[in-house]
PDB file of C-alpha atoms in Angstrom:
ATOM      1  CA  MET A   1    -104.795  21.042-101.146  1.00 48.00           C
ATOM      2  CA  PHE A   2    -107.985  22.964-100.434  1.00 52.00           C
ATOM      3  CA  ASP A   3    -107.259  24.005 -96.860  1.00 64.00           C
ATOM      4  CA  LYS A   4    -106.241  27.583 -96.076  1.00 76.00           C
ATOM      5  CA  TRP A   5    -103.129  28.756 -97.887  1.00 73.00           C
ATOM      6  CA  THR A   6    -100.599  31.150 -96.431  1.00 82.00           C
ATOM      7  CA  GLY A   7     -99.224  34.023 -98.465  1.00 84.00           C
ATOM      8  CA  LYS A   8     -95.874  32.220 -98.698  1.00 88.00           C
ATOM      9  CA  GLN A   9     -97.540  29.122-100.108  1.00 84.00           C
ATOM     10  CA  VAL A  10     -99.419  31.124-102.738  1.00 86.00           C
ATOM     11  CA  LEU A  11     -96.204  32.896-103.707  1.00 91.00           C
ATOM     12  CA  ARG A  12     -94.338  29.590-103.881  1.00 90.00           C
ATOM     13  CA  LEU A  13     -97.091  28.103-106.071  1.00 89.00           C
ATOM     14  CA  LEU A  14     -96.926  31.082-108.425  1.00 92.00           C
ATOM     15  CA  LEU A  15     -93.132  30.848-108.602  1.00 94.00           C
ATOM     16  CA  CYS A  16     -93.328  27.113-109.288  1.00 93.00           C
ATOM     17  CA  PHE A  17     -95.887  27.707-112.029  1.00 95.00           C
ATOM     18  CA  ALA A  18     -93.778  30.469-113.582  1.00 95.00           C
ATOM     19  CA  ALA A  19     -90.748  28.149-113.530  1.00 95.00           C
ATOM     20  CA  PHE A  20     -92.804  25.253-114.934  1.00 94.00           C
ATOM     21  CA  PHE A  21     -94.256  27.352-117.739  1.00 95.00           C
ATOM     22  CA  ALA A  22     -91.009  29.108-118.667  1.00 95.00           C
ATOM     23  CA  LEU A  23     -88.855  25.983-118.579  1.00 95.00           C
ATOM     24  CA  VAL A  24     -91.284  23.902-120.635  1.00 94.00           C
ATOM     25  CA  LEU A  25     -91.613  26.727-123.143  1.00 92.00           C
ATOM     26  CA  LEU A  26     -87.826  27.061-123.346  1.00 93.00           C
ATOM     27  CA  THR A  27     -87.515  23.368-124.196  1.00 93.00           C
ATOM     28  CA  GLN A  28     -90.060  23.780-126.990  1.00 90.00           C
ATOM     29  CA  LEU A  29     -88.877  27.039-128.554  1.00 89.00           C
ATOM     30  CA  PRO A  30     -85.760  25.589-130.216  1.00 89.00           C
ATOM     31  CA  GLY A  31     -88.018  23.229-132.170  1.00 81.00           C
ATOM     32  CA  PHE A  32     -87.027  25.098-135.327  1.00 79.00           C
ATOM     33  CA  ILE A  33     -83.519  23.638-135.003  1.00 86.00           C
ATOM     34  CA  SER A  34     -84.549  20.335-136.504  1.00 90.00           C
ATOM     35  CA  PRO A  35     -87.461  17.914-136.758  1.00 91.00           C
ATOM     36  CA  LEU A  36     -85.480  15.473-134.623  1.00 92.00           C
ATOM     37  CA  TYR A  37     -85.234  18.029-131.819  1.00 92.00           C
ATOM     38  CA  TRP A  38     -88.972  18.701-132.045  1.00 90.00           C
ATOM     39  CA  ALA A  39     -89.706  14.970-131.928  1.00 91.00           C
ATOM     40  CA  VAL A  40     -87.608  14.429-128.790  1.00 92.00           C
ATOM     41  CA  CYS A  41     -88.257  17.684-126.904  1.00 93.00           C
ATOM     42  CA  PRO A  42     -90.964  16.015-124.727  1.00 93.00           C
ATOM     43  CA  MET A  43     -88.073  14.322-122.900  1.00 95.00           C
ATOM     44  CA  LEU A  44     -86.606  17.692-121.971  1.00 95.00           C
ATOM     45  CA  SER A  45     -90.027  19.117-121.130  1.00 95.00           C
ATOM     46  CA  ALA A  46     -90.695  16.238-118.738  1.00 96.00           C
ATOM     47  CA  PHE A  47     -87.288  16.746-117.131  1.00 96.00           C
ATOM     48  CA  VAL A  48     -87.805  20.451-116.430  1.00 96.00           C
ATOM     49  CA  ALA A  49     -91.471  20.005-115.413  1.00 96.00           C
ATOM     50  CA  ALA A  50     -90.830  17.413-112.709  1.00 94.00           C
ATOM     51  CA  GLY A  51     -88.890  19.807-110.473  1.00 93.00           C
ATOM     52  CA  PRO A  52     -91.618  22.425-109.967  1.00 95.00           C
ATOM     53  CA  ILE A  53     -94.245  19.677-109.628  1.00 94.00           C
ATOM     54  CA  THR A  54     -92.166  18.018-106.904  1.00 92.00           C
ATOM     55  CA  CYS A  55     -91.858  21.346-105.100  1.00 91.00           C
ATOM     56  CA  VAL A  56     -95.637  21.911-105.106  1.00 90.00           C
ATOM     57  CA  MET A  57     -96.381  18.327-104.089  1.00 90.00           C
ATOM     58  CA  ASP A  58     -94.046  18.662-101.111  1.00 88.00           C
ATOM     59  CA  MET A  59     -95.458  22.034-100.110  1.00 86.00           C
ATOM     60  CA  LYS A  60     -99.111  21.021-100.158  1.00 79.00           C
ATOM     61  CA  ARG A  61     -99.560  17.286 -99.881  1.00 78.00           C
ATOM     62  CA  GLY A  62    -103.069  16.353-100.845  1.00 82.00           C
ATOM     63  CA  PHE A  63    -105.652  16.275-103.591  1.00 87.00           C
ATOM     64  CA  GLY A  64    -104.769  18.470-106.545  1.00 82.00           C
ATOM     65  CA  SER A  65    -101.125  19.139-105.774  1.00 86.00           C
ATOM     66  CA  ALA A  66     -99.915  16.721-108.446  1.00 89.00           C
ATOM     67  CA  ALA A  67    -102.273  18.184-111.030  1.00 91.00           C
ATOM     68  CA  ILE A  68    -102.277  21.929-110.407  1.00 92.00           C
ATOM     69  CA  LEU A  69     -99.231  22.910-112.479  1.00 94.00           C
ATOM     70  CA  PRO A  70    -100.033  20.768-115.548  1.00 95.00           C
ATOM     71  CA  LEU A  71    -103.653  21.950-115.374  1.00 94.00           C
ATOM     72  CA  LEU A  72    -102.690  25.638-115.221  1.00 94.00           C
ATOM     73  CA  TRP A  73    -100.173  25.068-118.027  1.00 94.00           C
ATOM     74  CA  PHE A  74    -102.829  23.372-120.143  1.00 94.00           C
ATOM     75  CA  ILE A  75    -105.324  26.206-119.572  1.00 93.00           C
ATOM     76  CA  LEU A  76    -102.744  28.860-120.433  1.00 93.00           C
ATOM     77  CA  TYR A  77    -101.601  26.991-123.544  1.00 90.00           C
ATOM     78  CA  ARG A  78    -105.213  26.676-124.687  1.00 90.00           C
ATOM     79  CA  CYS A  79    -105.700  30.419-124.135  1.00 91.00           C
ATOM     80  CA  ILE A  80    -102.684  31.300-126.291  1.00 88.00           C
ATOM     81  CA  GLY A  81    -103.879  29.076-129.129  1.00 82.00           C
ATOM     82  CA  GLU A  82    -101.743  26.009-128.570  1.00 83.00           C
ATOM     83  CA  MET A  83    -103.181  22.553-127.861  1.00 82.00           C
ATOM     84  CA  SER A  84    -105.351  22.759-130.947  1.00 83.00           C
ATOM     85  CA  MET A  85    -105.919  19.035-131.452  1.00 87.00           C
ATOM     86  CA  PRO A  86    -108.365  17.072-129.276  1.00 90.00           C
ATOM     87  CA  LEU A  87    -105.790  14.306-128.685  1.00 91.00           C
ATOM     88  CA  MET A  88    -103.578  16.886-126.978  1.00 92.00           C
ATOM     89  CA  TRP A  89    -106.395  17.736-124.546  1.00 92.00           C
ATOM     90  CA  ILE A  90    -107.210  14.087-123.970  1.00 94.00           C
ATOM     91  CA  TRP A  91    -103.561  13.294-123.235  1.00 94.00           C
ATOM     92  CA  VAL A  92    -103.165  16.098-120.693  1.00 94.00           C
ATOM     93  CA  ILE A  93    -106.489  15.483-118.960  1.00 95.00           C
ATOM     94  CA  ALA A  94    -105.907  11.711-118.861  1.00 96.00           C
ATOM     95  CA  VAL A  95    -102.461  12.194-117.308  1.00 96.00           C
ATOM     96  CA  ILE A  96    -103.886  14.590-114.702  1.00 95.00           C
ATOM     97  CA  VAL A  97    -106.722  12.223-113.760  1.00 95.00           C
ATOM     98  CA  ILE A  98    -104.492   9.137-113.646  1.00 96.00           C
ATOM     99  CA  VAL A  99    -101.882  10.920-111.535  1.00 95.00           C
ATOM    100  CA  GLU A 100    -104.459  12.123-109.018  1.00 93.00           C
ATOM    101  CA  ILE A 101    -105.921   8.612-108.712  1.00 94.00           C
ATOM    102  CA  VAL A 102    -102.459   7.092-108.209  1.00 94.00           C
ATOM    103  CA  TYR A 103    -101.598   9.844-105.713  1.00 92.00           C
ATOM    104  CA  LYS A 104    -104.733   9.100-103.684  1.00 92.00           C
ATOM    105  CA  LEU A 105    -104.073   5.343-103.748  1.00 94.00           C
ATOM    106  CA  LEU A 106    -100.449   5.726-102.639  1.00 91.00           C
ATOM    107  CA  GLY A 107    -101.300   8.174 -99.875  1.00 88.00           C
ATOM    108  CA  TYR A 108    -100.786  11.910 -99.898  1.00 84.00           C
ATOM    109  CA  GLY A 109     -98.285  11.994 -97.064  1.00 81.00           C
ATOM    110  CA  THR A 110     -95.698   9.586 -98.401  1.00 86.00           C
ATOM    111  CA  LEU A 111     -92.459  10.338-100.184  1.00 87.00           C
ATOM    112  CA  LYS A 112     -93.153   7.306-102.382  1.00 90.00           C
ATOM    113  CA  SER A 113     -96.260   9.027-103.753  1.00 89.00           C
ATOM    114  CA  ILE A 114     -94.229  12.108-104.716  1.00 89.00           C
ATOM    115  CA  ARG A 115     -91.522   9.937-106.283  1.00 91.00           C
ATOM    116  CA  ILE A 116     -94.077   8.208-108.490  1.00 93.00           C
ATOM    117  CA  CYS A 117     -96.610  10.961-109.167  1.00 92.00           C
ATOM    118  CA  ALA A 118     -94.316  13.929-109.897  1.00 93.00           C
ATOM    119  CA  PRO A 119     -92.627  12.162-112.840  1.00 95.00           C
ATOM    120  CA  LEU A 120     -95.987  10.881-114.090  1.00 95.00           C
ATOM    121  CA  SER A 121     -97.508  14.345-113.837  1.00 95.00           C
ATOM    122  CA  SER A 122     -94.644  15.837-115.838  1.00 95.00           C
ATOM    123  CA  LEU A 123     -95.693  13.615-118.762  1.00 95.00           C
ATOM    124  CA  ALA A 124     -98.650  15.946-119.299  1.00 95.00           C
ATOM    125  CA  THR A 125     -96.253  18.127-121.288  1.00 93.00           C
ATOM    126  CA  PHE A 126     -95.910  15.257-123.775  1.00 93.00           C
ATOM    127  CA  GLY A 127     -99.474  16.087-124.841  1.00 91.00           C
ATOM    128  CA  MET A 128     -98.226  18.816-127.163  1.00 90.00           C
ATOM    129  CA  LEU A 129     -96.573  16.259-129.435  1.00 91.00           C
ATOM    130  CA  SER A 130     -98.642  13.156-128.781  1.00 92.00           C
ATOM    131  CA  PRO A 131    -100.457  13.576-132.136  1.00 93.00           C
ATOM    132  CA  LEU A 132     -97.118  13.372-133.978  1.00 91.00           C
ATOM    133  CA  TYR A 133     -96.935   9.774-132.832  1.00 92.00           C
ATOM    134  CA  LEU A 134    -100.575   8.800-132.393  1.00 92.00           C
ATOM    135  CA  GLN A 135    -102.349  10.809-135.133  1.00 92.00           C
ATOM    136  CA  LYS A 136     -99.482  11.438-137.485  1.00 92.00           C
ATOM    137  CA  ALA A 137    -101.441  12.197-140.660  1.00 91.00           C
ATOM    138  CA  ALA A 138    -103.600  14.863-138.997  1.00 92.00           C
ATOM    139  CA  PHE A 139    -100.589  16.336-137.197  1.00 90.00           C
ATOM    140  CA  LEU A 140     -98.516  16.534-140.378  1.00 91.00           C
ATOM    141  CA  LYS A 141    -101.409  18.104-142.280  1.00 91.00           C
ATOM    142  CA  ARG A 142    -101.596  20.884-139.700  1.00 90.00           C
ATOM    143  CA  ALA A 143     -97.809  21.204-139.611  1.00 87.00           C
ATOM    144  CA  ALA A 144     -97.728  21.604-143.408  1.00 88.00           C
ATOM    145  CA  GLU A 145     -99.863  24.746-143.036  1.00 89.00           C
ATOM    146  CA  GLU A 146     -97.174  26.422-140.906  1.00 85.00           C
ATOM    147  CA  MET A 147     -93.859  24.768-141.779  1.00 85.00           C
ATOM    148  CA  GLU A 148     -91.668  24.143-144.776  1.00 89.00           C
ATOM    149  CA  PRO A 149     -92.121  20.830-146.624  1.00 89.00           C
ATOM    150  CA  ALA A 150     -88.613  19.611-145.714  1.00 89.00           C
ATOM    151  CA  TYR A 151     -89.301  20.120-142.016  1.00 90.00           C
ATOM    152  CA  VAL A 152     -92.660  18.314-142.260  1.00 88.00           C
ATOM    153  CA  ALA A 153     -90.922  15.450-144.086  1.00 91.00           C
ATOM    154  CA  GLY A 154     -88.475  15.242-141.181  1.00 89.00           C
ATOM    155  CA  LEU A 155     -91.347  15.100-138.699  1.00 90.00           C
ATOM    156  CA  ASP A 156     -92.867  12.328-140.790  1.00 91.00           C
ATOM    157  CA  LYS A 157     -89.575  10.447-140.611  1.00 92.00           C
ATOM    158  CA  TYR A 158     -89.335  10.701-136.808  1.00 92.00           C
ATOM    159  CA  GLY A 159     -93.011  10.279-135.924  1.00 90.00           C
ATOM    160  CA  THR A 160     -92.854   6.495-135.675  1.00 91.00           C
ATOM    161  CA  PRO A 161     -94.235   4.117-133.042  1.00 92.00           C
ATOM    162  CA  TRP A 162     -90.688   3.125-132.042  1.00 94.00           C
ATOM    163  CA  MET A 163     -89.680   6.741-131.605  1.00 93.00           C
ATOM    164  CA  PHE A 164     -92.793   7.261-129.461  1.00 94.00           C
ATOM    165  CA  VAL A 165     -91.804   4.383-127.174  1.00 95.00           C
ATOM    166  CA  ILE A 166     -88.198   5.591-126.943  1.00 96.00           C
ATOM    167  CA  VAL A 167     -89.115   9.219-126.267  1.00 95.00           C
ATOM    168  CA  LEU A 168     -91.759   8.252-123.708  1.00 95.00           C
ATOM    169  CA  ALA A 169     -89.370   5.892-121.889  1.00 96.00           C
ATOM    170  CA  LEU A 170     -86.612   8.500-121.815  1.00 96.00           C
ATOM    171  CA  ALA A 171     -89.093  11.157-120.666  1.00 96.00           C
ATOM    172  CA  VAL A 172     -90.027   8.931-117.729  1.00 96.00           C
ATOM    173  CA  CYS A 173     -86.351   8.312-116.873  1.00 96.00           C
ATOM    174  CA  LEU A 174     -85.432  11.989-117.081  1.00 96.00           C
ATOM    175  CA  SER A 175     -88.458  13.087-115.041  1.00 96.00           C
ATOM    176  CA  VAL A 176     -87.537  10.556-112.327  1.00 95.00           C
ATOM    177  CA  LEU A 177     -84.008  11.967-112.305  1.00 96.00           C
ATOM    178  CA  SER A 178     -85.378  15.504-112.049  1.00 94.00           C
ATOM    179  CA  GLU A 179     -87.696  14.540-109.188  1.00 94.00           C
ATOM    180  CA  ARG A 180     -84.807  12.968-107.264  1.00 93.00           C
ATOM    181  CA  LEU A 181     -82.574  15.997-107.846  1.00 94.00           C
ATOM    182  CA  THR A 182     -85.336  18.318-106.642  1.00 91.00           C
ATOM    183  CA  GLU A 183     -85.906  16.065-103.651  1.00 89.00           C
ATOM    184  CA  LYS A 184     -82.227  16.386-102.715  1.00 90.00           C
ATOM    185  CA  ILE A 185     -82.125  20.147-103.290  1.00 90.00           C
ATOM    186  CA  LEU A 186     -85.272  20.776-101.226  1.00 86.00           C
ATOM    187  CA  LYS A 187     -84.285  18.139 -98.642  1.00 85.00           C
ATOM    188  CA  ILE A 188     -87.677  16.472 -98.870  1.00 80.00           C
ATOM    189  CA  GLU A 189     -88.225  13.744 -96.294  1.00 75.00           C
ATOM    190  CA  LYS A 190     -90.983  11.268 -95.517  1.00 67.00           C
TER     191      LYS A 190
END
């Protein structure tokens, strides 16, 4: 990842980041539709995030390629005032570290490593809503400052441990599907 980059590679990275950022944001913006949508949008975020991550991992196989897009996304979200709860930061950073360790252990040059690490890396986007499931009282308190009581009550209804397991499992499945689709589109081999 840290060897010399060509202009095309830098441009491709920037395009992948723009796609990653825009697509994840687009999955989150309709959150006003309903509390149920907001509770399950991490599945859609993981689906759209896996494609750009797969593209970068194929372009530059090596240390950092699985983490660069979620890390840039995290930094930008922090700069615009999102990711306000420490659990959100911990989630994203933990996912990035775990993915890079797994990527190293599986070998940077293998297709298997991309197939496993791209979907895992896309779970960093789940960090935005992890407190809904893991620190519900604190999350709902903050939500009550910005949202109507009925909406917060809906979040309370859907922020259950079972919903967390279901959403996380479906996020993994959808991100695997997205990685495979991207793999086919880009004709990634080896």
